[in-house]
PDB file of C-alpha atoms in Angstrom:
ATOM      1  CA  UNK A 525      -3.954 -57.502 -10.064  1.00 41.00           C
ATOM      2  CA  UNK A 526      -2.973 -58.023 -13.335  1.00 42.00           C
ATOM      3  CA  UNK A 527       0.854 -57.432 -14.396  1.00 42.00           C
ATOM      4  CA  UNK A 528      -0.596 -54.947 -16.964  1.00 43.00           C
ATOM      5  CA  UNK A 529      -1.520 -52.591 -14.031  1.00 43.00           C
ATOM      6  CA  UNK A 530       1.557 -52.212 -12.765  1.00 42.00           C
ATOM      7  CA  UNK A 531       3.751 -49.577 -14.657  1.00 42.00           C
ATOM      8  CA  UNK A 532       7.682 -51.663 -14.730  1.00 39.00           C
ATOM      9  CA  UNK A 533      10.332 -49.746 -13.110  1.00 41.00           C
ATOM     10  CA  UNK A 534      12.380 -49.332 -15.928  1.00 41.00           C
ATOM     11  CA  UNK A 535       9.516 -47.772 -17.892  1.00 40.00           C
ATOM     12  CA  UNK A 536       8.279 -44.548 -15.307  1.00 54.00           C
ATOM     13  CA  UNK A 537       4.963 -42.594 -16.965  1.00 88.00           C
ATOM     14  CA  UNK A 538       5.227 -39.644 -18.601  1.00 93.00           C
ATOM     15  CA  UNK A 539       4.058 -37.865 -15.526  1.00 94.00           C
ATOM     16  CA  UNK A 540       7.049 -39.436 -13.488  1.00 94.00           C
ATOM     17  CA  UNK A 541       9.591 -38.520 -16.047  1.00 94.00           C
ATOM     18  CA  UNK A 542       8.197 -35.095 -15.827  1.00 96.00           C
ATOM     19  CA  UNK A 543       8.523 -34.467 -12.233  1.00 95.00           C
ATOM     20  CA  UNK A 544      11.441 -36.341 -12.024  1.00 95.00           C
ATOM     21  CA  UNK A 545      12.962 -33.710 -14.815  1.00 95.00           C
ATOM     22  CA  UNK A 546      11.222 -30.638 -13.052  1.00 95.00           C
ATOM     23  CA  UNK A 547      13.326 -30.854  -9.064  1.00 94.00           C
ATOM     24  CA  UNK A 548      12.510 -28.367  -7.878  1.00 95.00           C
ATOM     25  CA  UNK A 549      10.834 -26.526  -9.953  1.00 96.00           C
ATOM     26  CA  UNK A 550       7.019 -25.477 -10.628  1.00 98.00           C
ATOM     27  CA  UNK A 551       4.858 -25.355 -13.411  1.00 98.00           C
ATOM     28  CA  UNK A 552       3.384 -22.120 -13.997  1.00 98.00           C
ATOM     29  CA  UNK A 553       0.574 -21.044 -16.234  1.00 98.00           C
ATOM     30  CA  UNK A 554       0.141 -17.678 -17.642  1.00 98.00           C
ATOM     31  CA  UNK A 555      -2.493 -16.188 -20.061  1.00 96.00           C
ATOM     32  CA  UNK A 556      -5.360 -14.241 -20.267  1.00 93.00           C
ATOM     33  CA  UNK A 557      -8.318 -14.143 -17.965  1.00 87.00           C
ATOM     34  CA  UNK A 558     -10.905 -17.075 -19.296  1.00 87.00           C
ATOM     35  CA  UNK A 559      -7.611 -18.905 -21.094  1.00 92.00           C
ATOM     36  CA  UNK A 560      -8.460 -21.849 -18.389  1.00 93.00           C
ATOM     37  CA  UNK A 561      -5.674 -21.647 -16.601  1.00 95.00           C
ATOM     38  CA  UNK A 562      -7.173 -22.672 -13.125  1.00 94.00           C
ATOM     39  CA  UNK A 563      -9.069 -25.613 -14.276  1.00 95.00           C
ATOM     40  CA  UNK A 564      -5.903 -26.915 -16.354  1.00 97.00           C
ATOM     41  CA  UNK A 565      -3.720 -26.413 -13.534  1.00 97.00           C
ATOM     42  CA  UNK A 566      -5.942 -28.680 -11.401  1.00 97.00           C
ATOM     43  CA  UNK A 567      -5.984 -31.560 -13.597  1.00 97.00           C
ATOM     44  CA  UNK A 568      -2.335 -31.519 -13.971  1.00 97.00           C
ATOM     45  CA  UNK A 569      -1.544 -31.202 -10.543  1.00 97.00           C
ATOM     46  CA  UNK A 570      -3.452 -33.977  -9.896  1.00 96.00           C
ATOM     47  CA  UNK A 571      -1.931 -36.169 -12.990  1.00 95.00           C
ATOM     48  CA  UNK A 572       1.365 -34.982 -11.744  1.00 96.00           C
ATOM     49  CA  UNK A 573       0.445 -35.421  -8.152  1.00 95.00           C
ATOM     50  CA  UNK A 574       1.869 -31.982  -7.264  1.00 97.00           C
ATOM     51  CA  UNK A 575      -0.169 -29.057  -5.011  1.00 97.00           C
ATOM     52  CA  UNK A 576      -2.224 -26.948  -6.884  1.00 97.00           C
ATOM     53  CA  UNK A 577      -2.237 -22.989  -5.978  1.00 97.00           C
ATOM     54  CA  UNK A 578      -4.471 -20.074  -7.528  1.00 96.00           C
ATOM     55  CA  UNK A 579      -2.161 -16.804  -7.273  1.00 95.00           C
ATOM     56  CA  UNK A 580      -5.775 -14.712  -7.176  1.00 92.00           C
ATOM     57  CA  UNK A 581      -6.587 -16.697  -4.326  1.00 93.00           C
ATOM     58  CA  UNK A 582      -3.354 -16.674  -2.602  1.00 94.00           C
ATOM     59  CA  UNK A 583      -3.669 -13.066  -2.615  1.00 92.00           C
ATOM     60  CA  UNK A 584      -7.357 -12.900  -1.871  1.00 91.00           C
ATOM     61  CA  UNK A 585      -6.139 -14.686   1.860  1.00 93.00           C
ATOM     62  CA  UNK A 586      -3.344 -12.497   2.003  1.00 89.00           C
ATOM     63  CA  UNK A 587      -4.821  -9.452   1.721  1.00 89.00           C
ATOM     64  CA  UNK A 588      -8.369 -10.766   3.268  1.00 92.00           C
ATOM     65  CA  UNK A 589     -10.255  -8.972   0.503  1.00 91.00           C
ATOM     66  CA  UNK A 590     -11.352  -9.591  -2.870  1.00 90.00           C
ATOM     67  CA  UNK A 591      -9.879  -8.858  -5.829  1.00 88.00           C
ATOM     68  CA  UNK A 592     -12.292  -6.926  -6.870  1.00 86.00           C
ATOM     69  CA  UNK A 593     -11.783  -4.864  -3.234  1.00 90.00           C
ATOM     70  CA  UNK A 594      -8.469  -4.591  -3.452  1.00 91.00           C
ATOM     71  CA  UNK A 595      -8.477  -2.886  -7.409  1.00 88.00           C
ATOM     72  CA  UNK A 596     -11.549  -0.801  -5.566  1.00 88.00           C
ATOM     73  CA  UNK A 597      -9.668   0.552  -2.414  1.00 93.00           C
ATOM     74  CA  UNK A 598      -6.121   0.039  -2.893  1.00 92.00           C
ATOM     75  CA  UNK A 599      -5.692   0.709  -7.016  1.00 90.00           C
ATOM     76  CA  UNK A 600      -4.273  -1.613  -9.164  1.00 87.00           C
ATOM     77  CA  UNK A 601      -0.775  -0.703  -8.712  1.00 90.00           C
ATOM     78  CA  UNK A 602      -0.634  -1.873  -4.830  1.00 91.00           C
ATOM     79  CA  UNK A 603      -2.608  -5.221  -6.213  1.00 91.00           C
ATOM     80  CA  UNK A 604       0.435  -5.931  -8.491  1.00 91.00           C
ATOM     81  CA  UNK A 605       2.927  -4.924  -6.137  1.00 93.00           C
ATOM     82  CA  UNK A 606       1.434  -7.916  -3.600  1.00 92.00           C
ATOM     83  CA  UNK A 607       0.616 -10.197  -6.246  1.00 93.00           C
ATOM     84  CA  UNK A 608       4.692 -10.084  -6.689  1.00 95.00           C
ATOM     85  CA  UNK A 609       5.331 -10.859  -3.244  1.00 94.00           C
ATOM     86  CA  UNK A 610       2.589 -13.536  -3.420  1.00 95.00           C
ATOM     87  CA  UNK A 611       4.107 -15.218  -6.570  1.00 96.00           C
ATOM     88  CA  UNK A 612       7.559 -15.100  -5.394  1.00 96.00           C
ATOM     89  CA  UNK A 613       6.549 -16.978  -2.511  1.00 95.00           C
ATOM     90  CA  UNK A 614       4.543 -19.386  -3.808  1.00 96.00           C
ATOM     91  CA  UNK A 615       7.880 -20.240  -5.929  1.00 96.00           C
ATOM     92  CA  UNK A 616       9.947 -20.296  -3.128  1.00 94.00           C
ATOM     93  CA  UNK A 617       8.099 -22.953  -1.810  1.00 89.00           C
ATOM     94  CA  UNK A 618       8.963 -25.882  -3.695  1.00 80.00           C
ATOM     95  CA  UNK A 619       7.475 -27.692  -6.692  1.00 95.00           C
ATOM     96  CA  UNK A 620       3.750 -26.414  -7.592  1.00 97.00           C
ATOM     97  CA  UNK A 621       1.558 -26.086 -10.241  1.00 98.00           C
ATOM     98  CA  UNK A 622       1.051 -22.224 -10.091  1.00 98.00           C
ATOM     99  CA  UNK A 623      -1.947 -20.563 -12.157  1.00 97.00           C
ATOM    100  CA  UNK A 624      -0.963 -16.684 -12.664  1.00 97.00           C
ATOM    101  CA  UNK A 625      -3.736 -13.608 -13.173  1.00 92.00           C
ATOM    102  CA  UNK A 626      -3.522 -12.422 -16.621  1.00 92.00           C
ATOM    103  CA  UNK A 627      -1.495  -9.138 -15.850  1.00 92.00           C
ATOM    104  CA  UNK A 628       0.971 -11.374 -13.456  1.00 95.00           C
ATOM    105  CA  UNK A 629       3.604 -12.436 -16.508  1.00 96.00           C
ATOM    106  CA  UNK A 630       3.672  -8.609 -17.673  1.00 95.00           C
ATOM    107  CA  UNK A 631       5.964  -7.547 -14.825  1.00 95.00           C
ATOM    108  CA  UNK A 632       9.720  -8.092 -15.745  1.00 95.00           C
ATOM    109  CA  UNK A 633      10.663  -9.076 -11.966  1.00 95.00           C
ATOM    110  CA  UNK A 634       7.934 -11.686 -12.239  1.00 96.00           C
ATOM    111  CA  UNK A 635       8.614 -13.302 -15.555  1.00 97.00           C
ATOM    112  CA  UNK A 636      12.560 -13.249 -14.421  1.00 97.00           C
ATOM    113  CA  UNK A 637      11.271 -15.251 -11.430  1.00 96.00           C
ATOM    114  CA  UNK A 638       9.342 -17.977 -13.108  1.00 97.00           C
ATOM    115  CA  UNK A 639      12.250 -18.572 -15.301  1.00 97.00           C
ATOM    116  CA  UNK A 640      14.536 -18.798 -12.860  1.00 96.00           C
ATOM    117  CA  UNK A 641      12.333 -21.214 -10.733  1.00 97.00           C
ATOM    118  CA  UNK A 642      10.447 -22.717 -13.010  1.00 98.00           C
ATOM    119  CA  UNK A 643       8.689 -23.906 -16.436  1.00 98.00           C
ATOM    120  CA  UNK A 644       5.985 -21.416 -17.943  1.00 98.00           C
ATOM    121  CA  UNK A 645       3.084 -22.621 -20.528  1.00 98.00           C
ATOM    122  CA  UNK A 646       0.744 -20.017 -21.979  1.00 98.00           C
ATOM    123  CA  UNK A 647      -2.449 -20.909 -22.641  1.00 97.00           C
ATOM    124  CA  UNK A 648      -3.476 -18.636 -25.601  1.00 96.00           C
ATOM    125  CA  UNK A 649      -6.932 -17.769 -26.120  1.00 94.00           C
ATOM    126  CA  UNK A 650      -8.553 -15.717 -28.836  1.00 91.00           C
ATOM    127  CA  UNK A 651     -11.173 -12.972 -28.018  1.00 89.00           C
ATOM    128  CA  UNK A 652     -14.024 -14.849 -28.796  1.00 88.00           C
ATOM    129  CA  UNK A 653     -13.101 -17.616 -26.453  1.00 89.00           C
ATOM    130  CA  UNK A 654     -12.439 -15.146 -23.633  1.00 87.00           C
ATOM    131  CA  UNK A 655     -15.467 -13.414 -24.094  1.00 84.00           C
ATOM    132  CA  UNK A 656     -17.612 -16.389 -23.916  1.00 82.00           C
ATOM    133  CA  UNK A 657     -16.249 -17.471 -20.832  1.00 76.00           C
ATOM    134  CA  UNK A 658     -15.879 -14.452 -18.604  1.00 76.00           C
ATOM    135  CA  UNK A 659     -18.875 -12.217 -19.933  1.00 69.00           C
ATOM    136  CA  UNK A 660     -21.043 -13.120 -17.320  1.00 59.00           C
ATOM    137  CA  UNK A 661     -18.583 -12.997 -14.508  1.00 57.00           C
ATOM    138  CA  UNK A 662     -18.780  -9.831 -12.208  1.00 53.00           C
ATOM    139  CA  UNK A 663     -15.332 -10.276 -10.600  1.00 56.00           C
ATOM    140  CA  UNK A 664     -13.197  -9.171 -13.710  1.00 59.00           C
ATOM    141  CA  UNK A 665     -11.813  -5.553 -12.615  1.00 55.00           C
ATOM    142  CA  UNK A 666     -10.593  -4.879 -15.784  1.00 52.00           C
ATOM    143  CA  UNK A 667     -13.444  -5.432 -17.620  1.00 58.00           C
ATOM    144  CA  UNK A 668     -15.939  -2.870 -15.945  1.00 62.00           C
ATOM    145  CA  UNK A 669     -15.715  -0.520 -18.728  1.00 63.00           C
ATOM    146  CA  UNK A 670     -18.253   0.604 -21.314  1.00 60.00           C
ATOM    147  CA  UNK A 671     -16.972  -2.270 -23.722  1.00 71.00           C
ATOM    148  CA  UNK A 672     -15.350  -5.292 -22.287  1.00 75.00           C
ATOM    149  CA  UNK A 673     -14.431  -6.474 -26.018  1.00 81.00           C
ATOM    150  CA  UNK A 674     -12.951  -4.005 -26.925  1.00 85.00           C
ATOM    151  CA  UNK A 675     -11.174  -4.325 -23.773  1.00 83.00           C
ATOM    152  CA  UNK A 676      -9.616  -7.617 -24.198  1.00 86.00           C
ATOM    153  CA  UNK A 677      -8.873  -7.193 -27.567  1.00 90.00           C
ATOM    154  CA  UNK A 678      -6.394  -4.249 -26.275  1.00 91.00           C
ATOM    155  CA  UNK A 679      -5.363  -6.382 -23.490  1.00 90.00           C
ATOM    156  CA  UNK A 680      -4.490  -8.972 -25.720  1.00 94.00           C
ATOM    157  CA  UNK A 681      -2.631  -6.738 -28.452  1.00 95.00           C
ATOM    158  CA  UNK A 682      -0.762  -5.472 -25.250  1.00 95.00           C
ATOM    159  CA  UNK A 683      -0.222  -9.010 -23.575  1.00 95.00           C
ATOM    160  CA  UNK A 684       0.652 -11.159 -26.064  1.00 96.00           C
ATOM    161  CA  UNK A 685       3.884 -10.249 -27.525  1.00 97.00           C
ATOM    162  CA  UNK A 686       5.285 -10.956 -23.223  1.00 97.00           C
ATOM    163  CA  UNK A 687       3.230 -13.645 -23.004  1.00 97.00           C
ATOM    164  CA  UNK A 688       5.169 -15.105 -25.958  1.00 97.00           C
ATOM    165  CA  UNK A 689       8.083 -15.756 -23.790  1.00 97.00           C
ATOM    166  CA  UNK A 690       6.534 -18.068 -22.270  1.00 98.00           C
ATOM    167  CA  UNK A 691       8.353 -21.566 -22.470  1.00 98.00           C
ATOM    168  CA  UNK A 692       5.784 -23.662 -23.868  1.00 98.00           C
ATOM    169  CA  UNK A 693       2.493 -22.273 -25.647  1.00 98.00           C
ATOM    170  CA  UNK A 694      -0.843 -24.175 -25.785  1.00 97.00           C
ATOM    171  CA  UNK A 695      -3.927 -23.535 -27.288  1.00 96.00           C
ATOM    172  CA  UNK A 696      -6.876 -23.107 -25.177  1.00 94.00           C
ATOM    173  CA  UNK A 697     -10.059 -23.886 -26.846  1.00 91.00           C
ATOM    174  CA  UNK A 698     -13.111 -25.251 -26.572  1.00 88.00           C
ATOM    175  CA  UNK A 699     -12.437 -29.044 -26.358  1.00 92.00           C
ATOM    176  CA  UNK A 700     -12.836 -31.246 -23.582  1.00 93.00           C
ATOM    177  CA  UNK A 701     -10.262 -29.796 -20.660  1.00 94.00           C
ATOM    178  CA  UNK A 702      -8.436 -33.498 -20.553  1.00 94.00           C
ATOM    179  CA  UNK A 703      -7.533 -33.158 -23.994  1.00 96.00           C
ATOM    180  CA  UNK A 704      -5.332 -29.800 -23.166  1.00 96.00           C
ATOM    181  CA  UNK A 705      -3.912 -31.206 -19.719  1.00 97.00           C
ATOM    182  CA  UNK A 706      -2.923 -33.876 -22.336  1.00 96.00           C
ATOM    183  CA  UNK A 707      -1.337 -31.629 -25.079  1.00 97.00           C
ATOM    184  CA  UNK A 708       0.541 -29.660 -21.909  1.00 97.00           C
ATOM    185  CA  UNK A 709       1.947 -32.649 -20.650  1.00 96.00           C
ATOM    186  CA  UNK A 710       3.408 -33.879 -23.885  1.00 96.00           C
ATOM    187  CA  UNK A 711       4.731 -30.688 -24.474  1.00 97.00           C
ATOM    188  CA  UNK A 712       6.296 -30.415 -20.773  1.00 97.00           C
ATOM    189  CA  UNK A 713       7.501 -34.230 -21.452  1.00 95.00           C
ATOM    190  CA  UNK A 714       9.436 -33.028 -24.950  1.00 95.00           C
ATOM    191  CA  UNK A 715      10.903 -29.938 -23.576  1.00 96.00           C
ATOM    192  CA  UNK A 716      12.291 -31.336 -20.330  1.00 95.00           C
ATOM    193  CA  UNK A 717      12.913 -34.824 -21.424  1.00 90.00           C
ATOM    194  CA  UNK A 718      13.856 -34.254 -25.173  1.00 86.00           C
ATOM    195  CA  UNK A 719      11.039 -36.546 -26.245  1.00 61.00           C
ATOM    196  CA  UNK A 720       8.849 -35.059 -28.763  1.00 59.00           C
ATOM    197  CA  UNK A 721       5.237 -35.269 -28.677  1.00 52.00           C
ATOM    198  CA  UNK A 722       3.186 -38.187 -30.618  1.00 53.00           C
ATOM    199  CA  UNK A 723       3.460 -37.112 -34.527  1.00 53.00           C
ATOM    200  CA  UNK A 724       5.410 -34.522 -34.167  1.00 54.00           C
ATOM    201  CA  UNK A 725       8.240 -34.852 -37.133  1.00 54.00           C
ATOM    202  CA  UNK A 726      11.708 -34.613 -36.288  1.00 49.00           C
ATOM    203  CA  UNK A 727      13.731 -31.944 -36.806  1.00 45.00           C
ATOM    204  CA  UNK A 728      15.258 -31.043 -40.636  1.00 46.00           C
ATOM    205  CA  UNK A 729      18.247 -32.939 -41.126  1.00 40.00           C
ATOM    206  CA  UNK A 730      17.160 -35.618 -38.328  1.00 38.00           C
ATOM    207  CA  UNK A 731      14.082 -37.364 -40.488  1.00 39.00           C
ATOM    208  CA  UNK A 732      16.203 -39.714 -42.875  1.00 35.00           C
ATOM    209  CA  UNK A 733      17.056 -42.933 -42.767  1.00 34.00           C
ATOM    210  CA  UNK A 734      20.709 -44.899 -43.183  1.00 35.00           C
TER     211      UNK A 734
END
């Protein structure tokens, strides 16, 4: 082996200085349904070599019934009340990269939580995005209405302006899913190591030179 292909000790990856900077924290992604935030959260959990969890799932085994099943039988209040608990736990459990349901980050107690425990990115996606990637999915409660646009375009109108509090935002878009995990990592890198992303200028005052 080459000496190339060993990283030197004084020089740890980006991914090391990350979860080196994070403790005990998690990584949490919030956003709407169809923003990507599962298949993101893989990748980087796997770049970052942390566990991956799916809060829908989580609560899916908790509950042992579908989403879906549980907006059917129980109402969506009880589902939000136990998606809570689920999140809570999930944070209590040590260092994670946590993907959120869309509604998750809209619940003061929750949002509180994740700051306190950890680093939220929000992966915004327009309408047109969403609708292309969850119009043929069945197992979106909130979108079994007469007009599902129209639906997510008040969801979004309604979500957006909490989901802004999010730490870090990202746009989610349709490029190849490596090229976000990169653009999430950079941005996780600048804001917990104070190292700004490739190209990005510095800040006024900071850009001359002696």
């Amino acid at each position: 082996m080459s000496d190339a292909a060993v990283p030197a000790p004084n020089h740890p990856t980006l991914e090391a200085d990350i979860t080196a900077a994070l403790g005990a924290r998690s990584i949490v992604l919030v956003g709407m349904m169809g923003a990507g935030k599962s298949t993101i959260g893989r990748r980087m959990a796997a770049r970052l070599k942390l566990a991956f969890t799916d809060a829908d799932t989580e609560i899916e085994t908790a509950a042992a019934m579908t989403i879906p099943e549980i907006f059917e039988t129980k109402g969506e209040a009880y589902f939000r009340d136990g998606e809570a608990r689920v999140i809570a736990r999930i944070l209590d459990s040590g260092p994670v990269v946590l993907a959120t349901g869309g509604g998750a980050f809209m619940r003061e107690e929750t949002r509180n939580r994740i700051r306190d425990k950890a680093i939220s990115i929000w992966l915004k996606a327009d309408s047109d995005i969403i609708m292309r990637r969850v119009r043929r999915r069945a197992d979106r409660p909130l979108l079994q209405t007469a007009d599902p646009e129209a639906t997510v375009n008040r969801l979004l109108s309604e979500r957006e302006p909490v989901y802004q509090n999010a730490d870090l935002t990202i746009a989610s878009r349709d490029v190849p899913h490596d090229r976000i995990v990169d653009e999430c990592l950079e941005a996780l890198h600048a804001h917990l190591c104070g190292v700004r992303p490739a190209g990005e200028p510095p800040p006024d005052g900071l850009n001359a030179t002696p």
